[in-house]
XYZ file of C-alpha atoms in Angstrom:
365
model
C 9.764 -1.596 -14.936
C 6.093 -2.187 -15.630
C 4.950 -1.861 -19.218
C 2.458 0.833 -18.218
C 5.147 2.965 -16.590
C 7.515 2.468 -19.521
C 4.797 3.671 -21.865
C 4.006 6.689 -19.715
C 7.608 7.872 -19.674
C 7.638 8.716 -23.378
C 7.602 12.438 -24.119
C 6.933 13.536 -20.562
C 7.110 17.112 -19.363
C 9.894 17.229 -16.785
C 8.447 16.680 -13.331
C 9.689 19.114 -10.692
C 7.452 18.249 -7.724
C 5.537 15.260 -6.339
C 2.190 15.163 -4.534
C 1.353 12.123 -2.436
C -1.974 10.823 -1.183
C -1.958 9.379 2.340
C -4.406 6.561 3.136
C -3.859 3.540 0.905
C -0.873 5.187 -0.779
C 1.571 5.770 2.084
C -0.297 4.208 5.007
C -2.071 0.863 5.345
C -5.000 2.494 7.115
C -7.514 -0.130 5.981
C -5.806 -3.036 7.749
C -5.504 -1.201 11.062
C -9.127 -0.050 11.066
C -10.849 -2.845 9.124
C -13.332 -3.893 11.830
C -14.384 -0.473 13.116
C -17.273 0.153 10.731
C -18.650 -3.346 11.294
C -18.541 -2.839 15.077
C -20.207 0.557 14.769
C -23.092 -0.811 12.697
C -23.627 -3.620 15.205
C -24.374 -1.013 17.893
C -27.406 0.017 15.843
C -28.483 -3.514 14.939
C -27.151 -3.237 11.392
C -24.976 -5.643 9.435
C -22.194 -4.751 7.046
C -23.309 -5.087 3.434
C -20.145 -6.367 1.751
C -21.613 -6.115 -1.754
C -22.559 -2.483 -1.199
C -19.195 -1.590 0.326
C -17.241 -3.243 -2.494
C -18.942 -0.962 -5.022
C -18.024 2.231 -3.226
C -15.046 4.199 -4.390
C -12.283 5.002 -1.943
C -10.971 8.494 -1.325
C -14.231 10.342 -0.652
C -14.256 13.123 1.912
C -15.475 12.267 5.407
C -18.631 14.366 5.026
C -19.600 12.832 1.672
C -18.931 9.349 3.010
C -20.987 10.025 6.170
C -23.987 11.221 4.160
C -23.907 8.057 2.035
C -23.520 5.714 5.033
C -26.369 7.251 7.049
C -28.642 6.935 4.014
C -27.536 3.449 2.889
C -27.861 1.887 6.336
C -30.856 3.941 7.468
C -29.071 4.996 10.648
C -30.984 7.100 13.233
C -28.256 9.750 13.042
C -27.391 12.864 11.146
C -24.116 12.712 9.169
C -22.489 14.987 11.763
C -23.631 12.720 14.605
C -22.261 9.705 12.759
C -18.879 11.425 12.399
C -18.896 12.491 16.055
C -19.521 8.909 17.219
C -17.256 6.943 14.917
C -14.138 9.135 14.699
C -12.922 8.420 18.271
C -12.953 4.739 17.330
C -10.657 5.470 14.386
C -8.398 7.737 16.423
C -7.738 4.900 18.870
C -6.607 2.621 16.026
C -4.422 5.049 14.092
C -1.529 4.498 16.468
C -1.250 1.010 14.933
C -1.232 2.115 11.290
C 1.859 0.942 9.414
C 3.590 2.461 6.415
C 3.035 0.617 3.151
C 6.027 -1.042 1.431
C 8.235 1.620 -0.140
C 6.603 4.613 1.577
C 9.466 5.433 3.974
C 11.948 4.854 1.176
C 10.188 7.268 -1.206
C 9.729 10.027 1.382
C 13.379 9.826 2.446
C 14.558 9.765 -1.180
C 12.588 12.845 -2.257
C 13.626 14.768 0.847
C 17.325 13.941 0.582
C 17.376 14.878 -3.111
C 15.687 18.233 -2.567
C 12.568 17.388 -4.585
C 9.578 19.450 -3.385
C 6.784 17.107 -2.355
C 3.410 17.606 -0.714
C 0.888 15.502 1.127
C -2.655 16.012 -0.195
C -5.481 14.022 1.388
C -9.251 14.120 1.579
C -8.898 13.673 5.343
C -9.221 16.683 7.627
C -5.890 18.288 8.495
C -6.128 17.337 12.178
C -6.583 13.690 11.220
C -3.709 13.819 8.734
C -1.411 15.197 11.426
C -2.555 12.516 13.874
C -1.756 9.725 11.427
C 1.646 10.931 10.267
C 2.754 11.824 13.807
C 3.063 8.054 14.339
C 5.588 7.784 11.488
C 9.093 8.864 12.497
C 10.356 11.875 10.552
C 7.487 12.168 8.095
C 5.915 15.457 9.149
C 9.190 17.369 8.873
C 9.851 16.154 5.343
C 6.753 17.363 3.476
C 6.999 20.727 1.744
C 3.337 21.288 2.594
C 0.299 19.361 3.813
C -3.180 20.008 2.413
C -6.382 18.530 3.842
C -9.895 18.726 2.454
C -10.828 21.323 5.090
C -8.297 23.747 3.591
C -9.935 23.985 0.156
C -13.394 24.662 -1.240
C -13.991 21.059 -2.315
C -12.197 17.761 -1.800
C -11.339 15.131 -4.407
C -12.545 14.480 -7.125
C -12.365 18.278 -7.354
C -8.809 19.316 -8.324
C -8.688 21.966 -5.572
C -6.425 20.016 -3.174
C -3.792 19.328 -5.818
C -3.891 22.821 -7.252
C -3.452 24.286 -3.752
C -0.515 21.955 -3.049
C 1.217 23.048 -6.260
C 0.550 26.722 -5.448
C 2.100 26.396 -2.001
C 5.187 24.707 -3.459
C 5.458 27.449 -6.076
C 5.425 25.072 -9.045
C 3.362 24.768 -12.217
C 0.587 22.203 -11.783
C 1.432 20.608 -15.122
C 4.924 19.786 -13.801
C 3.633 17.846 -10.791
C 3.408 14.084 -10.446
C 0.650 12.714 -8.217
C 0.796 9.244 -6.647
C -2.674 7.949 -5.704
C -4.526 4.771 -4.802
C -8.138 5.737 -5.578
C -10.134 6.575 -8.657
C -11.417 9.704 -6.911
C -7.829 10.884 -6.464
C -6.828 10.034 -10.023
C -9.756 12.040 -11.390
C -8.812 15.003 -9.215
C -5.189 14.934 -10.366
C -6.112 14.687 -14.044
C -8.552 17.578 -13.592
C -5.600 19.560 -12.226
C -3.681 18.671 -15.425
C -1.079 16.700 -13.493
C 0.599 13.381 -14.304
C -0.610 10.465 -12.178
C 0.830 7.158 -11.005
C -1.915 4.936 -9.591
C -1.272 2.133 -7.108
C -4.848 0.873 -6.731
C -6.215 -0.290 -3.401
C -8.764 -3.098 -3.120
C -11.155 -2.955 -6.094
C -10.063 0.458 -7.359
C -8.120 -0.717 -10.427
C -10.973 -0.104 -12.867
C -11.309 3.448 -11.573
C -7.617 4.171 -12.092
C -7.480 3.621 -15.846
C -7.189 7.371 -16.378
C -3.767 7.335 -14.725
C -0.578 7.736 -16.753
C 0.863 4.653 -15.060
C -0.540 1.846 -12.916
C 1.749 -0.066 -10.546
C 1.207 -2.815 -7.989
C 3.400 -1.246 -5.303
C 5.525 1.791 -4.470
C 8.482 -0.592 -4.678
C 7.949 -0.667 -8.454
C 8.144 3.123 -8.790
C 11.127 4.362 -10.836
C 11.625 8.125 -10.343
C 14.048 8.447 -13.277
C 11.238 7.682 -15.716
C 9.690 10.968 -14.631
C 12.885 13.031 -14.734
C 13.455 12.667 -10.980
C 16.632 11.439 -9.224
C 16.870 7.631 -9.348
C 17.119 5.340 -6.336
C 20.577 3.952 -5.532
C 19.684 1.554 -2.732
C 19.664 -1.824 -4.451
C 22.212 -4.386 -3.270
C 23.189 -6.639 -6.160
C 19.819 -7.960 -7.371
C 17.597 -7.074 -4.433
C 16.207 -4.089 -2.571
C 16.396 -4.190 1.244
C 12.944 -3.461 2.649
C 11.423 -2.912 6.050
C 10.459 -6.400 7.244
C 7.001 -7.622 6.210
C 5.703 -10.527 8.264
C 2.750 -12.859 7.890
C 1.749 -16.478 8.465
C 0.981 -19.291 6.038
C -0.376 -22.810 6.176
C 1.939 -25.215 4.338
C -0.059 -28.393 3.662
C 0.960 -31.052 1.115
C 3.198 -28.562 -0.627
C 0.402 -26.010 -1.061
C 0.502 -22.567 0.541
C -2.499 -20.814 2.042
C -2.091 -17.386 3.560
C -3.523 -17.184 7.051
C -6.331 -14.624 7.098
C -8.418 -13.068 9.832
C -12.208 -13.092 9.383
C -11.650 -13.681 5.682
C -9.313 -10.714 5.298
C -5.651 -10.858 4.460
C -3.140 -9.710 7.039
C -1.110 -8.260 4.166
C -2.007 -5.079 2.307
C -2.739 -5.643 -1.378
C 0.374 -3.629 -2.297
C 2.558 -6.561 -1.219
C 3.151 -8.344 -4.508
C 6.063 -9.613 -6.549
C 9.109 -11.750 -5.792
C 10.755 -11.441 -2.367
C 13.499 -13.047 -0.295
C 13.184 -13.698 3.400
C 13.140 -16.121 6.275
C 10.637 -18.749 7.316
C 10.204 -20.170 10.796
C 9.299 -23.852 10.898
C 8.312 -25.220 14.272
C 9.927 -23.770 17.363
C 13.550 -23.415 16.334
C 14.143 -23.915 12.598
C 14.779 -20.746 10.557
C 15.246 -21.311 6.815
C 15.910 -19.114 3.793
C 12.966 -18.665 1.459
C 11.940 -17.190 -1.888
C 8.334 -15.955 -1.903
C 6.226 -15.043 -4.918
C 3.006 -13.164 -4.174
C 0.657 -12.514 -7.053
C -2.702 -10.844 -7.348
C -4.566 -8.798 -9.900
C -6.471 -5.538 -9.437
C -5.711 -5.656 -5.698
C -8.475 -8.180 -5.198
C -8.555 -10.083 -1.937
C -7.647 -13.238 -3.863
C -3.929 -13.760 -4.223
C -1.557 -16.592 -4.953
C 1.414 -17.216 -2.686
C 4.200 -19.589 -3.717
C 7.285 -20.359 -1.647
C 10.613 -21.990 -2.363
C 12.614 -23.009 0.713
C 16.286 -22.616 -0.200
C 17.959 -24.807 2.409
C 18.991 -28.336 1.422
C 16.821 -29.978 4.049
C 13.621 -28.287 2.909
C 12.047 -31.657 2.082
C 11.926 -32.380 5.785
C 9.516 -29.509 6.441
C 6.269 -31.028 7.649
C 2.740 -29.751 7.135
C 2.212 -26.871 9.534
C 1.568 -23.183 10.039
C 4.728 -21.161 9.472
C 5.777 -17.566 9.995
C 7.477 -15.651 7.153
C 9.443 -12.401 7.253
C 10.189 -10.755 3.904
C 13.393 -8.682 3.994
C 14.241 -8.085 0.336
C 12.431 -7.313 -2.916
C 13.633 -8.707 -6.247
C 10.975 -7.725 -8.775
C 7.318 -6.881 -9.229
C 4.663 -8.777 -11.137
C 5.294 -9.029 -14.848
C 3.282 -6.636 -16.975
C -0.450 -6.838 -16.178
C -0.660 -10.615 -16.070
C -2.989 -12.482 -13.767
C -1.434 -14.597 -11.008
C -1.939 -17.817 -12.968
C -0.043 -16.334 -15.927
C 2.763 -14.749 -13.916
C 4.621 -17.983 -13.202
C 8.013 -17.404 -11.615
C 10.908 -19.739 -12.347
C 12.411 -20.149 -8.901
C 15.479 -21.959 -10.278
C 16.912 -18.830 -11.876
C 16.723 -16.943 -8.560
C 17.672 -19.601 -5.985
C 21.455 -19.144 -5.917
C 21.159 -15.349 -6.059
C 18.637 -15.322 -3.224
C 20.636 -17.657 -1.010
C 23.765 -15.540 -1.440
C 21.883 -12.319 -0.717
C 20.433 -13.705 2.504
C 23.978 -14.261 3.792
C 24.610 -10.491 3.620
C 24.135 -8.390 6.787
C 21.454 -6.193 5.210
C 19.139 -9.161 4.762
C 19.688 -11.024 8.029
C 16.671 -10.802 10.348
C 15.503 -12.421 13.550
C 12.225 -14.219 12.893
C 9.491 -14.255 15.502
C 7.275 -14.945 17.283
């Protein structure tokens, strides 16, 4: 349990319904579409201004975002023309969008326990439906879906959340919102709802209004909010949908392989994990992996502990890792350099867990 969530659980009104944001909360939309805006600007002889983009808040409506982009980059387009040209590029990429760690688990848990829960996004409804249609079983689970085109004003106005609560027939003050952006947190608080923030990218400073701030959905504990608890842990680990990435292992130091300076992992992947590492063509070894970062910045620390006895024989090389189990999140709100994990206390537990069927996985490529 994070200290922030423990604090927020004191004296809570009983939560009877949950409202979920979509992009950056349930779906890793940013990774799948990260190069589209850069490519679009290049068509008009413009270059991406990273400093300008880093200062923008996530979660704005499409129309508001389009107005700002056309103005900031002095594009020879109206906002509507910009939307008309760029949206087909996004539509083509949405088929590759993956669920964030813990998203499938949370949706299934709420549905199976009869907890009313809504999807409320600043995206247009047609775009919401397009995105979630790629995720097996999601659309049928939500009690209701509300897009920004269904209300008078999108976030940070509270309209979307208030409408979601109305459709579910519950008091707004008894709803819990899970969000990744400061815009969404402000909207939820304006609707007098409780909020758990899982900040994306540089949004942490904008999410301070939230009742709780977590690094990942995997850290979320429903029982702290009066909701049915999860019962899916096996011994000391939580089976997760496999998360794969590559590292460079040189002189004992780990560097995550990135693409054009961007991580292949969403920022919500943090904490202590168990998994498998592929060394060379044929060697598959057990591994403990600690991934730390603060405020979802692009800088993160990755430490590995190879559990097999012959780990000293691993030579300097690029290696592929698949994470299959989650042990714990980052401690409190410490920075990566302060959150030093003692691998020794977890090694025997991790090795034993990886012998169980739930955690066995074929590593590729």
